[in-house]
Short mmCIF file of C-alpha atoms in Angstrom, two decimals:
data_model
loop_
_atom_site.label_atom_id
_atom_site.label_comp_id
_atom_site.label_asym_id
_atom_site.label_seq_id
_atom_site.Cartn_x
_atom_site.Cartn_y
_atom_site.Cartn_z
CA GLY A 1 21.07 23.42 -5.98
CA ASP A 2 19.08 22.18 -3.05
CA SER A 3 20.70 19.59 -0.81
CA VAL A 4 20.64 18.04 2.62
CA THR A 5 23.64 17.01 4.70
CA GLN A 6 23.17 14.82 7.72
CA MET A 7 25.62 13.39 10.16
CA GLU A 8 27.18 10.14 9.19
CA GLY A 9 26.50 7.08 11.21
CA PRO A 10 26.25 4.64 12.50
CA VAL A 11 25.24 5.93 15.90
CA THR A 12 25.11 3.52 18.84
CA LEU A 13 23.52 4.59 22.12
CA SER A 14 22.50 2.95 25.35
CA GLU A 15 18.83 2.90 26.26
CA GLU A 16 17.65 6.18 27.86
CA ALA A 17 20.54 8.18 26.36
CA PHE A 18 19.99 11.53 24.66
CA LEU A 19 19.95 11.52 20.88
CA THR A 20 20.95 14.22 18.42
CA ILE A 21 21.22 13.63 14.69
CA ASN A 22 22.44 16.71 12.86
CA CYS A 23 20.93 17.89 9.61
CA THR A 24 21.78 21.00 7.64
CA TYR A 25 20.36 22.10 4.35
CA THR A 26 20.97 24.30 1.33
CA ALA A 27 17.97 25.73 -0.46
CA THR A 28 17.18 28.79 -2.53
CA GLY A 29 13.68 29.32 -1.21
CA TYR A 30 11.81 28.61 2.00
CA PRO A 31 11.71 24.83 2.15
CA SER A 32 9.61 22.47 4.16
CA LEU A 33 11.78 20.10 6.22
CA PHE A 34 11.13 16.50 7.15
CA TRP A 35 12.48 13.59 9.10
CA TYR A 36 11.61 10.16 7.79
CA VAL A 37 12.35 6.92 9.66
CA GLN A 38 12.97 3.46 8.23
CA TYR A 39 12.55 0.58 10.65
CA PRO A 40 14.27 -2.71 9.79
CA GLY A 41 12.68 -4.42 6.83
CA GLU A 42 10.20 -1.64 6.16
CA GLY A 43 9.71 1.36 3.92
CA LEU A 44 10.23 4.91 5.08
CA GLN A 45 7.55 6.71 7.05
CA LEU A 46 7.19 10.33 7.99
CA LEU A 47 8.33 11.00 11.55
CA LEU A 48 7.86 14.76 11.74
CA LYS A 49 7.94 17.90 9.66
CA ALA A 50 8.16 21.69 9.85
CA THR A 51 7.05 24.07 7.16
CA LYS A 52 8.42 27.45 8.25
CA ALA A 53 11.19 29.02 10.27
CA ASP A 54 11.05 28.43 14.05
CA ASP A 55 8.42 25.71 13.68
CA LYS A 56 9.01 22.69 15.86
CA GLY A 57 7.93 19.29 14.58
CA SER A 58 7.38 16.55 17.13
CA ASN A 59 6.22 12.95 17.23
CA LYS A 60 6.87 9.86 19.37
CA GLY A 61 9.14 11.87 21.69
CA PHE A 62 11.29 13.14 18.81
CA GLU A 63 11.62 16.85 18.10
CA ALA A 64 13.26 19.03 15.49
CA THR A 65 13.24 22.82 15.16
CA TYR A 66 13.48 24.62 11.83
CA ARG A 67 16.38 27.07 12.27
CA LYS A 68 16.67 29.35 9.28
CA GLU A 69 19.63 31.29 10.67
CA THR A 70 21.76 28.15 10.89
CA THR A 71 19.95 26.28 8.06
CA SER A 72 19.51 23.32 10.35
CA PHE A 73 16.84 20.82 11.39
CA HIS A 74 18.50 18.61 13.99
CA LEU A 75 16.59 15.62 15.32
CA GLU A 76 16.54 15.11 19.10
CA LYS A 77 15.06 12.73 21.60
CA GLY A 78 15.57 12.91 25.33
CA SER A 79 15.55 9.20 26.11
CA VAL A 80 15.92 6.63 23.36
CA GLN A 81 14.50 3.13 23.48
CA VAL A 82 15.58 -0.07 21.79
CA SER A 83 12.52 0.27 19.54
CA ASP A 84 13.98 3.53 18.12
CA SER A 85 16.69 1.56 16.34
CA ALA A 86 16.23 2.51 12.70
CA VAL A 87 17.65 4.59 9.87
CA TYR A 88 16.71 8.28 9.97
CA PHE A 89 16.55 10.46 6.87
CA CYS A 90 16.43 14.22 6.78
CA ALA A 91 14.70 15.69 3.70
CA LEU A 92 13.59 18.99 2.23
CA SER A 93 11.11 20.21 -0.33
CA ASP A 94 10.96 23.81 -1.49
CA LEU A 95 8.31 23.75 -4.18
CA PRO A 96 4.84 22.68 -3.06
CA GLY A 97 3.16 20.28 -5.42
CA ALA A 98 6.23 19.58 -7.51
CA ASN A 99 8.62 16.66 -7.72
CA ASN A 100 10.89 18.21 -5.24
CA LEU A 101 12.05 16.14 -2.30
CA PHE A 102 15.74 15.87 -1.47
CA PHE A 103 16.88 13.21 0.96
CA GLY A 104 20.01 13.04 3.05
CA THR A 105 21.98 9.80 3.00
CA GLY A 106 20.49 8.50 6.23
CA THR A 107 21.86 7.86 9.72
CA ARG A 108 21.60 4.42 11.25
CA LEU A 109 20.80 4.42 14.96
CA THR A 110 21.24 1.36 17.13
CA VAL A 111 20.04 1.47 20.74
CA ILE A 112 21.39 -1.21 23.05
CA PRO A 113 19.70 -2.29 26.29
CA GLU B 1 -6.22 0.70 5.42
CA ALA B 2 -4.26 3.33 3.50
CA GLN B 3 -1.24 1.70 1.98
CA VAL B 4 1.21 1.31 -0.86
CA THR B 5 1.79 -2.26 -1.95
CA GLN B 6 4.65 -3.62 -4.00
CA ASN B 7 5.15 -7.01 -5.58
CA PRO B 8 7.20 -9.04 -5.48
CA ARG B 9 8.98 -8.34 -2.18
CA TYR B 10 12.01 -10.39 -3.18
CA LEU B 11 13.24 -11.31 -6.63
CA ILE B 12 16.34 -13.06 -7.91
CA THR B 13 16.75 -13.02 -11.66
CA VAL B 14 19.37 -13.30 -14.37
CA THR B 15 20.91 -10.68 -16.58
CA GLY B 16 18.71 -9.72 -19.52
CA LYS B 17 15.44 -11.27 -18.37
CA LYS B 18 12.73 -8.62 -18.44
CA LEU B 19 10.88 -8.04 -15.20
CA THR B 20 8.19 -5.79 -13.77
CA VAL B 21 7.78 -4.65 -10.18
CA THR B 22 4.23 -3.57 -9.47
CA CYS B 23 3.19 -0.70 -7.22
CA SER B 24 -0.33 0.17 -6.19
CA GLN B 25 -1.79 2.75 -3.80
CA ASN B 26 -5.33 3.03 -2.46
CA MET B 27 -5.27 6.68 -1.34
CA ASN B 28 -6.21 8.36 -4.63
CA HIS B 29 -2.84 10.08 -4.66
CA GLU B 30 -1.82 12.02 -7.74
CA TYR B 31 1.94 11.70 -7.24
CA MET B 32 3.91 8.46 -7.35
CA SER B 33 7.62 7.81 -7.43
CA TRP B 34 10.23 5.05 -7.55
CA TYR B 35 13.46 5.08 -5.57
CA ARG B 36 16.38 2.77 -5.22
CA GLN B 37 18.32 2.48 -1.98
CA ASP B 38 21.95 1.45 -1.98
CA PRO B 39 24.42 1.35 0.94
CA GLY B 40 26.18 4.66 1.37
CA LEU B 41 24.11 6.36 -1.32
CA GLY B 42 20.82 6.82 0.45
CA LEU B 43 17.68 7.08 -1.67
CA ARG B 44 17.91 7.99 -5.31
CA GLN B 45 14.87 8.73 -7.41
CA ILE B 46 14.41 6.71 -10.60
CA TYR B 47 11.16 8.03 -12.09
CA TYR B 48 8.16 9.93 -10.89
CA SER B 49 4.64 10.69 -12.03
CA MET B 50 2.67 13.82 -11.21
CA ASN B 51 -0.58 12.28 -12.47
CA VAL B 52 -2.05 9.76 -14.90
CA GLU B 53 -0.12 9.65 -18.17
CA VAL B 54 2.45 12.14 -16.81
CA THR B 55 5.86 10.63 -16.02
CA ASP B 56 9.36 12.02 -15.90
CA LYS B 57 12.91 11.00 -15.14
CA GLY B 58 14.44 11.26 -11.72
CA ASP B 59 18.14 11.15 -10.92
CA VAL B 60 18.95 7.61 -12.09
CA PRO B 61 16.51 6.60 -14.86
CA GLU B 62 18.89 4.62 -17.10
CA GLY B 63 17.80 1.03 -17.58
CA TYR B 64 14.28 1.57 -16.25
CA LYS B 65 10.85 2.31 -17.69
CA VAL B 66 7.57 3.24 -16.06
CA SER B 67 3.99 3.80 -17.05
CA ARG B 68 0.99 5.44 -15.38
CA LYS B 69 -2.16 4.32 -17.12
CA GLU B 70 -4.27 4.34 -13.96
CA LYS B 71 -4.04 6.59 -10.97
CA ARG B 72 -3.47 3.78 -8.49
CA ASN B 73 -0.74 1.83 -10.34
CA PHE B 74 2.82 2.74 -11.23
CA PRO B 75 4.82 -0.30 -12.38
CA LEU B 76 8.59 -0.25 -12.75
CA ILE B 77 9.93 -2.16 -15.75
CA LEU B 78 13.46 -3.42 -16.24
CA GLU B 79 13.67 -4.41 -19.90
CA SER B 80 17.13 -5.97 -19.66
CA PRO B 81 18.31 -6.09 -16.05
CA SER B 82 22.00 -5.95 -15.26
CA PRO B 83 23.89 -6.73 -12.04
CA ASN B 84 24.30 -3.01 -11.25
CA GLN B 85 20.53 -2.86 -10.82
CA THR B 86 20.77 -5.13 -7.81
CA SER B 87 19.23 -2.94 -5.13
CA LEU B 88 16.35 -2.30 -2.76
CA TYR B 89 13.50 -0.54 -4.54
CA PHE B 90 10.76 1.56 -3.00
CA CYS B 91 7.59 2.94 -4.46
CA ALA B 92 6.05 6.00 -2.83
CA SER B 93 2.97 8.12 -3.28
CA SER B 94 1.71 11.44 -2.01
CA LEU B 95 -1.26 13.69 -2.49
CA LYS B 96 0.39 16.07 -4.92
CA GLY B 97 4.19 16.09 -4.76
CA GLY B 98 7.38 16.22 -2.76
CA SER B 99 6.25 18.65 -0.12
CA TYR B 100 3.37 16.40 0.91
CA GLU B 101 3.83 13.38 3.14
CA GLN B 102 5.21 10.50 1.14
CA TYR B 103 3.79 7.03 1.81
CA PHE B 104 6.28 4.28 1.04
CA GLY B 105 5.73 0.69 0.08
CA PRO B 106 7.55 -2.10 1.94
CA GLY B 107 10.29 -2.42 -0.65
CA THR B 108 11.40 -4.95 -3.26
CA ARG B 109 14.80 -6.50 -2.90
CA LEU B 110 16.09 -7.33 -6.37
CA THR B 111 19.17 -9.40 -7.13
CA VAL B 112 20.41 -9.68 -10.71
CA THR B 113 23.03 -12.36 -11.32
#
């Protein structure tokens, strides 16, 4: 079945460090891929998405590229800020319009000044 | 403002005392869903609804009920809460399903003693 595996946390970085959070997926079709972010005390919100191979999603300085050959969708940011401290969830959906959204277990990022 | 609201935000109750957590969205979304979030387990889906009067079980439906009588509302009912239902609950909605951006409510932290 479909699934998402993301790197375990927690991840602690100094401000302005480079961030990578790994995400790989298993899917039978051609899924859409997402990164959601959960700031402290809040619900999840969509950070970025990509709907086909080689697409790059980007938002707020974060990027992720849909790599079909390695079934990956790693999240990157060149220079993290304290305000990026949050839990990041990778997710996939491979059936438009259906109840079909699989989340990873989340990676907690803490950025220290 | 487009939003998903949940009430209450915090609730402490005792085993066996029926409770309802309300969820409402103002975006005319067809799809709504309930999740619970537990440490180390990520997000798990409880129930979902593809449209009015259409509901179905998610991954962890035992001990929960839902109804969808109106498009905007999707209450979660715990008929006889137990301590293992202590968790953080999120309601979410989207235009049509999992592959569309999910909008999450702020969460309800439930403690059952």
